[in-house]
Coordinates of C-alpha atoms and ligand atoms in Angstrom, one line a residue:
M23 CA 4.4 -14.0 -21.0
M24 CA 3.3 -11.4 -18.5
R25 CA -0.1 -10.2 -17.5
M26 CA -1.6 -7.2 -15.7
T27 CA -5.2 -7.3 -14.5
V28 CA -6.3 -4.1 -12.8
L29 CA -9.1 -5.2 -10.4
A30 CA -9.9 -1.7 -9.2
S31 CA -8.3 1.8 -9.4
G32 CA -9.3 5.0 -7.6
S33 CA -9.8 6.5 -4.2
K34 CA -12.3 3.9 -3.1
G35 CA -9.9 1.0 -3.7
N36 CA -6.9 -0.2 -5.6
S37 CA -5.7 -3.6 -6.5
T38 CA -3.8 -5.1 -9.5
V39 CA -2.7 -8.7 -10.3
I40 CA 0.7 -9.1 -12.0
S41 CA 1.6 -12.5 -13.3
S42 CA 4.5 -14.1 -15.1
S43 CA 4.1 -17.7 -16.4
R44 CA 5.2 -19.1 -13.0
T45 CA 4.5 -16.3 -10.4
R46 CA 1.4 -14.3 -9.5
V47 CA 1.3 -11.4 -7.1
L48 CA -1.4 -8.9 -6.0
V49 CA -0.3 -5.2 -5.7
D50 CA -2.4 -3.6 -3.0
A51 CA -5.6 -5.0 -1.5
G52 CA -7.8 -1.8 -1.3
L53 CA -11.2 -3.5 -1.5
S54 CA -12.9 -5.9 1.0
C55 CA -11.6 -9.5 0.7
R56 CA -15.0 -10.6 -0.6
E57 CA -15.0 -7.9 -3.3
L58 CA -11.4 -8.7 -4.3
L59 CA -12.3 -12.4 -4.7
R60 CA -15.4 -11.5 -6.7
R61 CA -13.4 -9.3 -9.0
M62 CA -10.7 -11.9 -9.5
A63 CA -13.3 -14.4 -10.5
L64 CA -14.8 -11.9 -12.9
A65 CA -11.4 -11.2 -14.5
G66 CA -10.5 -14.9 -14.6
E67 CA -7.7 -14.7 -12.1
D68 CA -7.4 -17.6 -9.6
P69 CA -6.8 -16.3 -6.1
S70 CA -5.4 -19.6 -4.9
A71 CA -2.5 -19.1 -7.4
L72 CA -1.4 -15.9 -5.8
D73 CA 2.1 -16.1 -4.3
A74 CA 2.2 -12.9 -2.4
I75 CA 0.6 -9.4 -1.8
L76 CA 2.7 -6.3 -2.2
I77 CA 1.7 -3.0 -0.6
T78 CA 2.6 0.4 -2.1
H79 CA 1.5 2.4 1.0
E80 CA -0.8 2.3 4.0
H81 CA -3.6 4.5 2.8
I82 CA -7.0 2.7 3.3
D83 CA -7.7 2.6 -0.5
H84 CA -4.7 0.3 -0.8
V85 CA -5.0 -1.9 2.3
A86 CA -8.7 -2.2 3.1
G87 CA -9.0 -6.0 2.6
L88 CA -5.3 -6.8 3.3
A89 CA -5.4 -8.7 6.6
V90 CA -8.5 -10.8 5.8
L91 CA -7.3 -11.7 2.3
A92 CA -3.7 -12.6 3.3
R93 CA -5.0 -14.8 6.1
K94 CA -7.6 -16.5 3.9
L95 CA -5.0 -17.3 1.2
R96 CA -2.2 -17.8 3.7
I97 CA 0.3 -15.9 1.7
P98 CA 3.1 -13.5 2.7
V99 CA 2.7 -9.7 2.5
F100 CA 5.6 -7.5 1.3
F101 CA 5.9 -4.0 2.7
T102 CA 8.7 -1.6 3.4
E103 CA 9.3 -1.6 7.2
P104 CA 8.0 2.0 7.7
T105 CA 4.8 1.1 5.8
H106 CA 4.2 -2.0 7.8
R107 CA 4.7 0.0 11.0
A108 CA 2.3 2.7 9.9
W109 CA -0.3 0.0 8.9
V110 CA 0.0 -1.6 12.3
R111 CA -0.3 1.8 14.1
M112 CA -3.4 2.5 11.9
L113 CA -5.1 -0.7 13.0
T114 CA -4.1 -0.6 16.7
P115 CA -6.8 1.1 18.7
R116 CA -5.6 4.2 20.5
T117 CA -7.3 6.1 23.2
T118 CA -7.5 9.8 22.2
M119 CA -8.4 12.5 24.8
S120 CA -9.0 16.2 24.8
Y121 CA -6.5 18.5 26.6
A122 CA -9.0 19.1 29.4
K123 CA -9.5 15.4 29.9
W124 CA -5.7 14.9 30.0
L125 CA -5.3 17.6 32.6
D126 CA -8.1 15.9 34.6
Q127 CA -6.4 12.5 34.4
L128 CA -3.1 14.1 35.4
Q129 CA -4.8 15.6 38.5
R130 CA -6.3 12.2 39.5
E131 CA -2.9 10.5 39.1
K132 CA -1.3 13.2 41.4
E133 CA -4.0 12.6 44.0
A134 CA -3.5 8.8 43.8
R135 CA 0.2 9.3 44.3
A136 CA -0.4 11.5 47.3
A137 CA -2.8 9.0 48.8
A138 CA -0.3 6.2 48.2
V139 CA 2.4 8.2 50.0
A140 CA 0.0 9.0 52.9
L141 CA -0.8 5.3 53.2
E142 CA 2.9 4.3 53.1
T143 CA 3.6 6.8 55.9
A144 CA 0.8 5.4 58.0
N145 CA 2.0 1.8 57.4
Q146 CA 5.5 2.8 58.4
L147 CA 4.2 4.3 61.7
C148 CA 2.3 1.0 62.4
A149 CA 5.3 -1.1 61.5
V150 CA 7.2 0.2 64.5
A151 CA 5.1 -2.2 66.6
E152 CA 4.9 -5.2 64.2
E153 CA 6.9 -7.0 61.5
P154 CA 6.0 -5.6 58.1
A155 CA 4.0 -8.1 56.0
L156 CA 4.6 -8.4 52.2
R157 CA 1.7 -6.9 50.4
S158 CA 0.5 -8.7 47.3
D159 CA -1.6 -5.8 46.1
D160 CA 0.1 -2.4 45.5
P161 CA -2.0 0.6 46.5
N162 CA -0.4 2.8 43.9
P163 CA -2.3 2.5 40.7
L164 CA 0.6 4.0 38.8
L165 CA 2.6 0.9 39.5
E166 CA 0.1 -1.4 38.0
L167 CA 1.7 -3.5 35.3
P168 CA -0.2 -4.5 32.2
I169 CA -1.3 -8.1 32.1
E170 CA 1.2 -10.3 30.3
A171 CA 0.0 -10.9 26.8
E172 CA 2.8 -13.1 25.6
P173 CA 2.4 -16.9 25.9
C174 CA 4.5 -18.2 28.7
D175 CA 3.8 -21.9 28.9
A176 CA 3.2 -24.8 26.5
E177 CA -0.5 -24.6 26.7
S178 CA -0.8 -21.0 25.7
V179 CA 1.7 -21.5 22.8
E180 CA -0.7 -24.1 21.5
T181 CA -3.5 -21.5 21.5
L182 CA -1.3 -18.8 19.8
P183 CA -2.9 -19.0 16.4
A184 CA -6.3 -18.2 17.8
A185 CA -5.0 -15.4 19.9
A186 CA -3.0 -14.0 17.0
K187 CA -6.0 -14.1 14.7
A188 CA -7.8 -11.9 17.2
D189 CA -5.1 -9.3 16.5
P190 CA -6.2 -7.2 13.5
T191 CA -2.6 -6.8 12.4
F192 CA -1.8 -10.5 12.3
L193 CA -0.5 -11.7 8.9
P194 CA 0.6 -15.2 8.0
A195 CA 4.1 -13.8 7.0
V196 CA 5.6 -10.4 6.5
E197 CA 8.6 -9.7 4.3
Y198 CA 10.4 -6.3 4.1
F199 CA 11.8 -4.7 1.0
R200 CA 13.4 -1.3 0.5
A201 CA 12.7 1.2 -2.2
G202 CA 15.6 1.3 -4.6
T203 CA 16.6 -2.3 -3.9
S204 CA 15.4 -4.9 -6.3
F205 CA 14.1 -8.3 -5.1
S206 CA 12.5 -11.4 -6.7
I207 CA 9.4 -13.5 -6.1
G208 CA 9.6 -16.7 -8.1
D209 CA 10.6 -15.6 -11.6
L210 CA 9.3 -12.0 -11.2
D211 CA 12.0 -9.4 -10.7
I212 CA 10.7 -6.4 -8.8
M213 CA 12.1 -2.9 -8.4
P214 CA 10.3 -0.7 -5.9
F215 CA 10.9 3.0 -6.2
T216 CA 10.0 5.9 -3.9
I217 CA 7.1 8.1 -4.9
P218 CA 6.3 11.6 -3.5
H219 CA 3.1 11.0 -1.5
D220 CA 1.9 11.8 2.0
A221 CA 2.3 8.3 3.5
A222 CA 5.1 6.7 5.6
D223 CA 7.2 5.3 2.8
P224 CA 5.2 5.1 -0.4
C225 CA 6.5 3.4 -3.5
G226 CA 5.7 2.3 -7.0
F227 CA 6.9 -1.0 -8.6
V228 CA 8.4 -2.2 -11.9
F229 CA 7.9 -5.9 -12.5
E230 CA 10.0 -7.8 -15.1
A231 CA 9.9 -11.3 -16.3
E232 CA 10.9 -12.9 -19.6
G233 CA 12.0 -9.6 -21.0
V234 CA 8.7 -7.8 -20.4
R235 CA 8.4 -4.8 -18.0
M236 CA 5.3 -3.6 -16.3
A237 CA 5.3 -0.4 -14.1
L238 CA 2.8 0.9 -11.6
A239 CA 3.0 4.5 -10.5
T240 CA -0.1 6.0 -8.8
D241 CA -0.5 8.2 -5.8
L242 CA 2.3 10.7 -6.5
G243 CA 2.2 14.5 -6.2
Y244 CA 4.6 15.1 -9.1
M245 CA 7.0 13.2 -11.4
P246 CA 10.4 13.3 -9.8
P247 CA 13.5 12.2 -11.8
N248 CA 13.8 8.9 -9.9
V249 CA 10.2 7.9 -11.0
K250 CA 10.8 8.9 -14.6
Q251 CA 14.0 6.8 -14.6
A252 CA 12.4 3.8 -12.9
I253 CA 9.4 3.5 -15.3
A254 CA 11.4 4.1 -18.5
R255 CA 11.4 1.3 -21.1
S256 CA 8.1 -0.2 -19.7
D257 CA 5.9 -2.3 -21.9
V258 CA 2.9 -1.6 -19.8
L259 CA 2.6 1.5 -17.7
L260 CA -0.1 2.1 -15.1
L261 CA 0.1 5.8 -14.5
E262 CA -2.0 8.1 -12.3
S263 CA -4.2 10.6 -13.9
N264 CA -6.1 11.7 -10.9
H265 CA -7.9 15.0 -11.5
D266 CA -8.7 17.7 -13.9
L267 CA -7.3 20.9 -12.4
E268 CA -10.4 23.0 -13.1
M269 CA -12.8 20.4 -11.8
L270 CA -10.8 20.1 -8.6
R271 CA -10.7 23.9 -8.1
D272 CA -14.4 24.3 -8.7
G273 CA -15.3 20.9 -7.1
P274 CA -16.9 19.9 -3.8
Y275 CA -13.8 19.2 -1.8
P276 CA -13.0 21.4 1.2
W277 CA -10.1 23.9 0.6
S278 CA -7.7 21.9 2.8
V279 CA -8.3 18.7 0.8
K280 CA -7.9 20.5 -2.5
Q281 CA -4.5 21.8 -1.2
R282 CA -3.5 18.3 -0.2
V283 CA -4.4 16.8 -3.6
L284 CA -2.6 19.6 -5.4
S285 CA 0.5 19.4 -3.2
R286 CA 3.8 17.8 -4.1
V287 CA 2.8 14.8 -2.0
G288 CA -0.8 14.5 -3.4
H289 CA -1.9 13.2 -6.7
L290 CA -1.0 13.6 -10.4
S291 CA -3.4 15.8 -12.4
N292 CA -4.4 15.0 -16.0
S293 CA -2.2 17.8 -17.2
A294 CA 0.8 16.7 -15.1
T295 CA 0.5 13.2 -16.6
A296 CA 0.2 14.7 -20.1
E297 CA 3.2 16.8 -19.5
Y298 CA 5.2 13.7 -18.6
L299 CA 3.9 11.8 -21.6
S300 CA 4.7 14.6 -24.0
R301 CA 8.1 15.6 -22.6
D302 CA 9.8 12.7 -20.8
Y303 CA 8.1 9.5 -21.8
D304 CA 10.1 7.3 -24.2
G305 CA 7.1 6.2 -26.3
G306 CA 8.0 2.5 -26.0
A307 CA 5.0 1.1 -24.1
A308 CA 2.4 -1.1 -25.8
Y309 CA -0.2 0.1 -23.3
I310 CA -0.6 3.1 -21.0
V311 CA -3.2 2.5 -18.4
L312 CA -4.6 5.7 -16.8
G313 CA -5.5 5.0 -13.1
H314 CA -6.6 6.4 -9.8
L315 CA -9.0 8.7 -11.5
S316 CA -11.0 10.9 -9.1
E317 CA -14.7 10.3 -9.2
S318 CA -15.5 13.8 -8.0
N319 CA -12.8 15.8 -9.9
N320 CA -12.3 14.0 -13.1
V321 CA -14.2 12.2 -16.0
P322 CA -12.6 9.4 -17.9
E323 CA -12.9 11.2 -21.2
L324 CA -11.0 14.3 -20.0
A325 CA -8.1 12.0 -18.7
R326 CA -8.1 10.1 -22.0
L327 CA -8.1 13.3 -24.1
A328 CA -5.2 14.9 -22.2
A329 CA -3.1 11.7 -22.6
E330 CA -4.0 11.2 -26.2
Q331 CA -3.1 14.7 -27.1
A332 CA 0.2 14.3 -25.3
I333 CA 1.0 11.0 -27.1
G334 CA -0.1 12.5 -30.4
D335 CA 0.9 10.5 -33.5
R336 CA 2.9 8.0 -31.4
M337 CA -0.3 6.2 -30.8
T338 CA -0.6 3.2 -33.1
L339 CA -2.3 -0.2 -33.2
L340 CA 0.8 -1.8 -31.7
G341 CA 2.0 0.9 -29.4
N342 CA 0.9 3.5 -26.8
K343 CA -2.7 2.2 -26.6
I344 CA -4.4 4.2 -23.9
L345 CA -6.7 2.3 -21.5
L346 CA -8.7 3.6 -18.5
A347 CA -8.7 1.7 -15.3
S348 CA -12.0 1.7 -13.5
Q349 CA -13.1 2.0 -9.9
T350 CA -16.1 -0.3 -10.3
V351 CA -15.1 -3.1 -12.7
P352 CA -11.9 -5.0 -13.5
L353 CA -10.1 -4.0 -16.6
E354 CA -9.6 -6.7 -19.3
P355 CA -6.3 -8.5 -18.6
I356 CA -3.4 -7.1 -20.5
C357 CA -1.2 -9.9 -21.8
L358 CA 2.3 -9.4 -23.4
Ligands
ZN405 ZN1 -4.6 5.8 -3.4
ZN406 ZN1 -2.5 7.3 -1.2

């Protein structure tokens, strides 16, 4: 038996539980930890039974509650290495400065260097008369070294968990996978595949256990051949149907954001999804779940209508049932 429970889907947060009879994983953690736990309770999913969290990409609507949830449940997080790095960069505070401020800082550094050289020269002149003493403080601020953050004795090793927890990127365990290379967690076979999206190394997943296949493909600008191939023969297909083209064009987003959504690394429109369903889809899924619907540029009924028209008479009681994943409430668990 396999089960898919979509806890949330959309630009304000994404998270889905995938279970086999022995293994349970969470794909993305794009809501707060508290909200994820609340939705799992609502959907009848036990958080303490989760074995791992898998991340598709580092956009905030996929990772918002990640660190807190992983620490609370003490479970490993699976990323690709570039996604993990991008996530760490995202959470690491950086000082940004204007060009004028940078020039100003450069000038101050130059002056400090000149002052240090002047002081050094003066010291050398004095040293003719006396033995030079070792200076414990260096007058050149450029030579200041950062304070050692790593533990260097037994006592600080003992305090490491507390120190690590203060780090926003601390996770109980991190495992890397690569798109295109399958791996397993318990009895779940997982095939990650690359998707075209503006993130470091975004991917979708196909999960398989006991002869059932469930695929997740959201956040993709278009349907490349590798995605079509990866999600073929799925029994449950969570597929993006992000926006209605006319609503997006006439909608409230600034021009640059519209261009991003429409681009080859943006999101799938209702019509792009419909085109896939009518031309390339093999028709073999029991359920097609439409997800990542835009709240500003789509309405569920338009997404449903486009998909239903594309599926046409292949929609039956047993096959190609179309469901709509919601941003605000968990979807009824899909069991096969
Ligand atoms: Zn997203
Ligand atoms: Zn994204």
